[in-house]
Coordinates of C-alpha atoms and ligand atoms in Angstrom, one line a residue:
M1 CA -98.6 -17.3 -1.0
A2 CA -101.5 -16.1 -2.7
F3 CA -101.8 -16.5 -6.5
T4 CA -102.1 -13.0 -8.2
K5 CA -104.1 -14.2 -11.1
K6 CA -107.3 -15.7 -12.5
T7 CA -107.9 -19.5 -12.6
V8 CA -110.6 -21.1 -14.0
R9 CA -112.4 -21.7 -10.9
D10 CA -113.4 -17.6 -11.0
V11 CA -114.9 -17.8 -14.5
E12 CA -118.0 -19.7 -16.1
V13 CA -116.5 -23.2 -18.6
D14 CA -120.1 -24.5 -19.1
G15 CA -120.9 -24.9 -22.7
K16 CA -117.9 -22.9 -23.7
R17 CA -114.8 -23.8 -25.4
V18 CA -111.8 -24.1 -23.3
L19 CA -108.8 -24.2 -25.2
C20 CA -106.0 -25.0 -22.6
R21 CA -102.3 -25.3 -23.1
V22 CA -100.8 -28.6 -21.1
D23 CA -97.6 -29.8 -21.3
F24 CA -98.0 -33.0 -22.5
N25 CA -94.1 -32.9 -23.6
V26 CA -94.0 -36.7 -22.2
P27 CA -90.9 -39.6 -23.3
L28 CA -92.2 -41.4 -25.8
K29 CA -90.7 -44.2 -28.2
D30 CA -91.9 -46.7 -30.3
G31 CA -95.3 -44.2 -30.4
V32 CA -95.8 -46.1 -26.5
V33 CA -95.7 -43.6 -24.4
G34 CA -93.2 -44.1 -21.1
D35 CA -93.7 -42.3 -17.6
T36 CA -97.3 -40.4 -17.4
T37 CA -96.4 -37.7 -15.3
R38 CA -97.0 -34.5 -16.8
I39 CA -100.2 -36.5 -17.9
V40 CA -100.9 -37.7 -14.7
A41 CA -100.2 -34.0 -13.3
A42 CA -103.0 -32.1 -15.8
L43 CA -105.8 -33.8 -14.5
P44 CA -107.3 -32.3 -12.1
T45 CA -107.7 -29.0 -14.3
I46 CA -109.3 -31.4 -16.9
K47 CA -111.7 -33.0 -14.9
Y48 CA -113.1 -30.0 -13.7
L49 CA -113.4 -28.7 -17.2
V50 CA -115.3 -31.8 -18.7
E51 CA -117.0 -32.7 -14.9
H52 CA -118.3 -28.8 -15.4
N53 CA -119.1 -29.0 -19.3
A54 CA -116.2 -27.4 -20.8
R55 CA -115.4 -28.2 -24.6
V56 CA -112.3 -29.0 -24.1
I57 CA -109.4 -28.0 -26.6
L58 CA -105.8 -29.1 -25.2
M59 CA -102.9 -28.1 -26.5
S60 CA -99.8 -29.2 -26.3
H61 CA -95.8 -29.0 -27.7
L62 CA -93.6 -32.9 -27.6
G63 CA -90.0 -33.3 -28.4
R64 CA -88.5 -31.3 -30.1
P65 CA -90.0 -31.4 -34.1
K66 CA -88.0 -29.6 -37.0
G67 CA -90.8 -27.3 -37.2
D68 CA -91.5 -27.9 -41.3
G69 CA -94.4 -30.2 -40.9
P70 CA -95.9 -33.2 -39.4
Q71 CA -93.6 -35.2 -38.1
P72 CA -95.6 -39.0 -37.7
E73 CA -92.7 -40.6 -34.7
L74 CA -93.9 -37.5 -32.8
S75 CA -97.5 -37.0 -32.7
L76 CA -99.4 -36.7 -29.3
A77 CA -101.6 -39.5 -31.1
P78 CA -99.9 -41.6 -28.6
V79 CA -100.8 -38.9 -25.6
A80 CA -104.0 -38.8 -26.1
A81 CA -104.7 -42.7 -25.8
K82 CA -103.0 -42.2 -22.7
L83 CA -105.2 -39.5 -21.6
A84 CA -108.3 -41.7 -22.9
E85 CA -107.2 -44.6 -20.4
L86 CA -106.1 -42.8 -17.5
S87 CA -109.1 -40.2 -17.6
G88 CA -111.6 -42.9 -18.4
F89 CA -112.6 -39.7 -20.3
D90 CA -114.2 -40.5 -24.2
V91 CA -110.7 -38.4 -25.7
A92 CA -111.2 -36.8 -29.5
F93 CA -107.7 -36.8 -31.6
V94 CA -106.9 -33.5 -34.5
D95 CA -104.1 -35.2 -37.0
D96 CA -104.1 -31.0 -37.5
T97 CA -103.5 -27.9 -35.5
Y98 CA -103.7 -24.3 -37.3
G99 CA -105.8 -25.5 -40.2
Q100 CA -108.7 -26.4 -41.4
K101 CA -109.0 -30.2 -40.0
A102 CA -108.9 -28.3 -36.7
A103 CA -111.3 -25.6 -36.7
D104 CA -113.7 -28.5 -37.9
A105 CA -113.2 -30.2 -35.2
V106 CA -113.3 -27.5 -32.8
A107 CA -116.7 -26.7 -33.9
A108 CA -118.1 -30.5 -34.3
L109 CA -117.2 -31.0 -30.5
E110 CA -119.6 -31.4 -27.8
P111 CA -119.8 -29.9 -23.6
G112 CA -117.9 -32.3 -21.5
K113 CA -116.0 -33.8 -24.6
I114 CA -112.1 -34.0 -25.2
L115 CA -110.4 -32.7 -28.1
V116 CA -106.8 -32.8 -28.3
L117 CA -105.2 -31.3 -31.4
E118 CA -101.7 -32.4 -33.5
N119 CA -98.7 -31.2 -31.5
V120 CA -97.9 -27.5 -31.3
R121 CA -94.6 -27.2 -32.7
F122 CA -94.9 -28.7 -36.4
D123 CA -95.1 -25.1 -37.9
K124 CA -92.0 -23.2 -36.2
R125 CA -94.2 -20.3 -36.1
E126 CA -95.0 -21.4 -33.1
K127 CA -91.7 -21.2 -31.4
K128 CA -91.7 -17.3 -33.2
N129 CA -94.4 -16.7 -31.1
D130 CA -96.2 -15.5 -35.2
P131 CA -99.7 -14.0 -33.9
E132 CA -101.1 -15.4 -36.3
I133 CA -101.2 -18.6 -34.5
A134 CA -101.5 -16.4 -32.3
K135 CA -105.2 -15.1 -33.8
T136 CA -106.0 -19.0 -35.5
L137 CA -105.8 -21.0 -32.0
A138 CA -107.4 -18.2 -29.8
S139 CA -110.7 -18.5 -33.0
Y140 CA -110.9 -22.7 -30.8
G141 CA -111.8 -21.2 -27.8
D142 CA -114.3 -18.3 -25.4
I143 CA -111.5 -18.8 -23.0
F144 CA -107.8 -19.7 -22.8
V145 CA -105.9 -21.9 -20.2
L146 CA -102.9 -22.4 -19.0
D147 CA -101.8 -25.6 -17.4
A148 CA -98.6 -26.0 -19.1
F149 CA -96.5 -25.1 -15.8
G150 CA -93.1 -26.5 -17.5
T151 CA -92.8 -24.3 -20.1
A152 CA -94.4 -21.4 -18.7
H153 CA -90.9 -20.0 -19.1
R154 CA -91.0 -19.6 -23.0
A155 CA -93.0 -17.3 -25.1
Q156 CA -94.3 -19.2 -27.2
G157 CA -97.2 -19.6 -29.4
S158 CA -99.9 -21.3 -28.1
V159 CA -98.7 -20.4 -24.2
V160 CA -99.0 -16.9 -24.4
G161 CA -100.5 -16.3 -27.7
P162 CA -104.3 -16.5 -27.0
A163 CA -104.4 -14.7 -23.9
A164 CA -104.1 -11.6 -26.6
Y165 CA -107.5 -11.9 -27.2
I166 CA -109.4 -14.3 -24.9
P167 CA -110.0 -14.4 -21.0
A168 CA -106.1 -16.4 -20.0
V169 CA -107.3 -18.3 -16.9
A170 CA -104.7 -20.6 -15.1
G171 CA -105.3 -24.5 -14.6
F172 CA -104.9 -25.9 -11.3
L173 CA -101.5 -27.1 -12.4
L174 CA -99.8 -23.9 -13.0
E175 CA -101.4 -22.5 -9.3
K176 CA -99.7 -24.9 -8.0
E177 CA -96.5 -24.6 -8.5
V178 CA -96.9 -21.6 -9.0
S179 CA -97.8 -20.5 -5.8
T180 CA -95.8 -24.1 -4.4
L181 CA -92.5 -22.5 -5.5
G182 CA -93.1 -18.9 -4.6
G183 CA -94.0 -19.9 -1.1
L184 CA -90.8 -20.6 -0.9
F185 CA -90.4 -17.1 -0.3
S186 CA -92.7 -15.8 1.7
E187 CA -93.5 -17.5 4.7
P188 CA -92.0 -20.6 4.5
K189 CA -91.8 -22.8 7.6
R190 CA -88.1 -22.6 9.8
P191 CA -85.2 -23.2 9.3
F192 CA -86.0 -23.5 5.8
V193 CA -83.6 -25.4 4.6
A194 CA -82.1 -25.2 0.5
I195 CA -79.9 -27.8 -1.2
L196 CA -78.0 -26.9 -4.3
G197 CA -76.3 -29.2 -6.2
G198 CA -75.5 -29.8 -10.5
S199 CA -72.8 -29.3 -12.1
K200 CA -72.4 -25.7 -13.4
V201 CA -72.0 -22.9 -10.5
S202 CA -73.6 -20.2 -13.4
D203 CA -76.8 -22.0 -14.2
K204 CA -77.6 -22.3 -10.9
I205 CA -76.1 -18.4 -8.7
G206 CA -78.9 -17.4 -9.0
V207 CA -81.1 -19.9 -7.4
I208 CA -78.6 -19.3 -4.5
D209 CA -78.2 -15.8 -4.4
R210 CA -81.8 -15.6 -3.8
L211 CA -82.3 -17.8 -1.4
L212 CA -79.6 -16.2 0.4
D213 CA -83.1 -14.2 1.5
S214 CA -84.9 -17.1 2.5
A215 CA -83.1 -19.7 3.8
D216 CA -82.2 -19.9 6.7
T217 CA -79.0 -22.7 5.8
V218 CA -78.4 -22.9 2.2
I219 CA -76.4 -26.4 0.8
V220 CA -73.6 -26.8 -1.2
G221 CA -73.3 -30.7 -3.1
G222 CA -72.7 -31.2 -6.6
G223 CA -69.9 -30.2 -9.6
M224 CA -70.4 -26.8 -8.5
A225 CA -69.2 -27.7 -4.7
Y226 CA -65.6 -27.4 -6.2
T227 CA -65.2 -23.2 -8.2
F228 CA -66.8 -22.4 -4.1
S229 CA -63.5 -24.9 -3.1
K230 CA -60.8 -23.0 -5.8
A231 CA -62.7 -20.2 -4.6
Q232 CA -61.4 -20.8 -0.9
G233 CA -57.8 -21.1 -2.2
G234 CA -58.8 -25.4 -2.1
H235 CA -57.2 -27.8 -3.7
I236 CA -59.3 -29.1 -6.3
G237 CA -57.7 -31.9 -9.0
N238 CA -59.5 -32.2 -11.7
S239 CA -62.9 -31.9 -10.6
L240 CA -65.3 -29.8 -12.8
C241 CA -65.1 -25.4 -11.5
E242 CA -66.1 -22.4 -13.4
D243 CA -62.8 -20.3 -13.2
D244 CA -65.0 -16.8 -14.3
W245 CA -67.2 -17.7 -11.7
C246 CA -65.2 -17.9 -8.2
D247 CA -66.1 -14.6 -7.7
R248 CA -69.4 -14.8 -8.3
A249 CA -69.2 -17.3 -5.4
L250 CA -66.7 -15.5 -2.7
E251 CA -69.8 -13.3 -3.0
M252 CA -72.8 -16.3 -2.0
L253 CA -70.5 -16.5 1.1
D254 CA -70.1 -12.8 1.8
K255 CA -74.3 -12.5 1.7
A256 CA -75.1 -16.0 3.3
K257 CA -72.0 -13.9 6.8
K258 CA -74.7 -10.5 6.2
N259 CA -77.7 -11.9 6.0
G260 CA -77.0 -14.6 8.8
V261 CA -77.7 -17.6 6.7
E262 CA -75.9 -21.1 7.6
F263 CA -73.4 -21.8 4.2
L264 CA -72.8 -25.4 4.6
L265 CA -70.5 -26.9 1.6
P266 CA -69.1 -30.3 1.1
V267 CA -66.4 -31.4 4.2
D268 CA -65.2 -34.0 1.8
N269 CA -65.6 -35.9 -1.2
V270 CA -65.5 -39.4 -3.7
T271 CA -62.8 -38.8 -5.7
A272 CA -61.8 -40.7 -9.4
D273 CA -59.1 -41.5 -11.0
A274 CA -61.6 -41.1 -14.6
F275 CA -64.9 -40.0 -15.1
S276 CA -66.2 -43.9 -14.8
E277 CA -68.2 -46.7 -13.4
D278 CA -64.4 -48.5 -13.1
A279 CA -63.0 -45.6 -12.1
N280 CA -60.4 -46.2 -8.5
T281 CA -62.3 -44.0 -5.9
Q282 CA -60.9 -42.7 -2.7
V283 CA -62.4 -39.8 0.1
A284 CA -60.4 -36.5 0.8
K285 CA -60.8 -33.2 2.3
T286 CA -62.5 -30.3 0.7
G287 CA -59.5 -28.3 -0.6
E288 CA -57.3 -31.7 -0.5
I289 CA -58.2 -33.7 -3.6
A290 CA -54.7 -34.8 -5.5
D291 CA -53.9 -33.9 -9.0
G292 CA -55.2 -36.2 -11.6
W293 CA -58.3 -37.0 -9.0
E294 CA -62.3 -36.4 -9.2
G295 CA -64.5 -35.6 -7.3
L296 CA -67.6 -37.0 -8.1
D297 CA -70.1 -37.1 -5.3
I298 CA -70.1 -35.8 -1.3
G299 CA -67.9 -38.0 1.2
P300 CA -69.3 -40.0 4.1
E301 CA -69.0 -37.2 6.5
T302 CA -70.9 -34.5 4.3
E303 CA -73.7 -36.6 4.0
K304 CA -73.5 -36.6 7.5
L305 CA -73.2 -33.3 8.2
F306 CA -75.9 -32.8 5.4
A307 CA -78.3 -35.1 6.7
D308 CA -78.5 -33.3 10.2
A309 CA -79.3 -30.3 8.5
I310 CA -81.9 -31.3 6.9
A311 CA -83.4 -33.2 9.9
K312 CA -83.9 -30.4 11.2
A313 CA -85.8 -28.4 8.5
K314 CA -89.6 -27.3 8.8
T315 CA -89.6 -26.5 4.7
V316 CA -86.9 -28.3 2.1
F317 CA -85.6 -26.8 -0.9
W318 CA -84.0 -29.5 -3.4
N319 CA -82.4 -28.6 -6.3
G320 CA -79.3 -30.3 -8.5
P321 CA -78.2 -33.9 -7.3
C322 CA -74.6 -33.9 -4.8
G323 CA -73.2 -36.1 -7.5
V324 CA -73.1 -37.7 -10.5
F325 CA -75.6 -39.8 -9.2
E326 CA -76.6 -41.7 -13.3
M327 CA -73.5 -43.4 -11.8
D328 CA -74.3 -45.9 -8.8
K329 CA -70.5 -45.3 -7.9
F330 CA -71.4 -42.0 -7.1
A331 CA -74.8 -41.6 -6.3
H332 CA -74.7 -42.7 -2.8
G333 CA -74.3 -39.3 -1.8
T334 CA -77.9 -37.7 -3.9
K335 CA -79.3 -40.7 -2.5
A336 CA -78.7 -40.0 1.5
I337 CA -80.0 -36.7 0.9
A338 CA -82.9 -37.6 -0.5
E339 CA -83.4 -40.3 2.1
A340 CA -82.6 -37.8 5.0
I341 CA -85.7 -35.6 3.3
A342 CA -88.2 -38.5 2.9
A343 CA -86.9 -39.2 6.5
N344 CA -88.1 -35.8 8.2
Q345 CA -91.5 -36.4 6.8
D346 CA -92.5 -33.2 9.5
C347 CA -91.1 -31.0 7.3
D348 CA -92.8 -29.4 3.9
S349 CA -90.6 -30.8 0.5
V350 CA -90.1 -29.5 -2.9
I351 CA -88.6 -31.3 -5.3
G352 CA -87.5 -28.8 -9.2
G353 CA -85.3 -29.3 -11.7
G354 CA -84.7 -32.4 -13.9
D355 CA -82.3 -34.7 -12.5
S356 CA -82.9 -34.1 -8.7
V357 CA -86.7 -35.0 -9.6
A358 CA -85.4 -37.6 -12.4
A359 CA -82.9 -39.3 -8.9
V360 CA -85.9 -38.3 -6.3
N361 CA -87.4 -40.8 -8.8
K362 CA -85.1 -43.5 -8.9
F363 CA -84.3 -43.8 -5.5
G364 CA -88.4 -44.8 -4.6
L365 CA -88.9 -41.9 -2.7
A366 CA -91.2 -39.7 -5.2
D367 CA -93.6 -40.3 -2.6
K368 CA -92.6 -39.2 0.9
M369 CA -91.9 -35.7 -1.1
T370 CA -94.5 -32.9 -0.8
F371 CA -94.7 -31.9 -3.3
I372 CA -92.3 -32.7 -7.0
S373 CA -92.6 -29.9 -9.7
T374 CA -93.2 -31.1 -13.2
G375 CA -90.7 -27.8 -14.1
G376 CA -87.8 -28.3 -14.6
G377 CA -86.2 -24.2 -16.4
A378 CA -89.6 -22.9 -15.4
S379 CA -89.1 -23.9 -11.5
M380 CA -85.9 -22.7 -12.3
Q381 CA -86.4 -19.8 -13.9
L382 CA -89.6 -18.7 -10.6
V383 CA -87.4 -19.6 -8.1
E384 CA -85.4 -17.0 -9.6
G385 CA -87.3 -15.1 -9.0
K386 CA -87.8 -14.3 -12.8
P387 CA -91.4 -14.0 -14.2
L388 CA -92.9 -16.7 -15.9
P389 CA -93.7 -14.9 -19.7
G390 CA -97.0 -17.5 -19.8
V391 CA -98.3 -16.5 -16.4
E392 CA -97.5 -12.6 -16.9
A393 CA -100.0 -12.4 -20.1
L394 CA -103.0 -13.8 -17.9
N395 CA -105.4 -12.2 -16.3
D396 CA -105.1 -11.3 -13.1
A397 CA -107.4 -12.4 -10.2
E398 CA -110.3 -9.4 -8.9
Ligands
ADP401 P1 -81.1 -30.0 -12.3 O1 -81.9 -31.2 -13.5 O2 -81.7 -31.8 -11.0 O3 -81.1 -28.5 -11.7 P2 -78.0 -29.9 -12.6 O4 -78.4 -30.6 -14.9 O5 -78.0 -28.9 -13.0 O6 -79.5 -30.0 -11.7 O7 -77.8 -31.0 -11.7 C1 -77.7 -32.3 -12.8 C2 -76.7 -33.0 -13.4 O8 -74.6 -32.8 -12.2 C3 -76.4 -35.0 -13.2 O9 -76.1 -35.0 -14.0 C4 -75.3 -35.1 -12.0 O10 -74.3 -35.9 -13.5 C5 -74.1 -33.5 -12.7 N1 -73.2 -33.5 -10.7 C6 -73.2 -33.8 -10.3 N2 -72.3 -33.6 -9.1 C7 -70.7 -34.1 -10.2 C8 -70.0 -33.9 -9.8 N3 -69.4 -33.4 -9.2 N4 -69.1 -33.4 -11.0 C9 -69.9 -33.5 -12.0 N5 -70.8 -33.7 -12.7 C10 -71.4 -33.1 -11.5
MG402 MG1 -80.6 -30.9 -15.1

């Protein structure tokens, strides 16, 4: 899909101060960075800026600070060090974001060099999108670059603020995320098969609704399948259910029929007598789950049904595990889906959502996927067709 905003390619960055909002919200334990996916995802833009002789000022949030001053355990200092290690570039860090110390560090920054500012959320005005901090941040840069796809759905100071004062363009990660996820709705290669799972229908109904306008097959698994089953008059025992969403579930089935979209639900389920790794389990047909039992994974027939549809796809979008994959006993169905997608190297596979991405990583199949989104909430909002405030705020391409 054509990306409609300006990108770093469209502006002159040589010698300029480029203020870049990245998503360095990485897992951190005792000052050690765990998974580096988000840092690696930001590298193409950072490299481009350094190689084009920009003065690169990076800012991000990390974790959930209280917003009333520095919290050493959520400092970006170790992230800056990890960035230096991963990129091979010199990376300076300043333990200030909105004060004189930060302004001085920015003023001292030379072309081709990188400065990382301290966690933007150490000040509560960030989350409130206070114009004062937007102005301060904008004063650090000649150009603003948004590359923090994972926070692009939040109208917060460092995400949308600077765009009101200085030219604002997208980085490569943001561009890739928006065009890939948006592309699912413009010209997907067909058949386009979408698999939705996870626990709550209420979280995903907007996504299902929109996918019914684009996909050829919509598959629903995971905990939310039981709301569909109950809505159709099935017995679901103690399985997860959102009674208030039964009508909407039926509406989705109607919409699928109207749009000629194949809608696949589980035909059998792995049920358990407790929500536990030690529970007794048995396979039950959909609609026939006994009292005292709950569906925690899709069953073997369903795995086959879903895998067959995936095998024929030219485009796959997957969001939401098909079972409680955190427990090995109920991870089989989710693994089968991941394996079916990985086995179809003839399709564009797009994975979105925090837990689905975690599942793909857990099964070691990440390198078999075409695209793995770095945004949980942001990718869902995009797929739902809702605008992302961070993207909206950027300058339109000419
Ligand atoms: P994502 O982060 O990929 O968007 P969600 O957050 O919507 O996915 O859903 C993930 C959660 O859904 C997981 O914690 C998983 O255990 C849970 N889940 C999946 N199937 C079931 C089920 N049958 N019963 C209860 N929880 C389930
Ligand atoms: Mg989740």
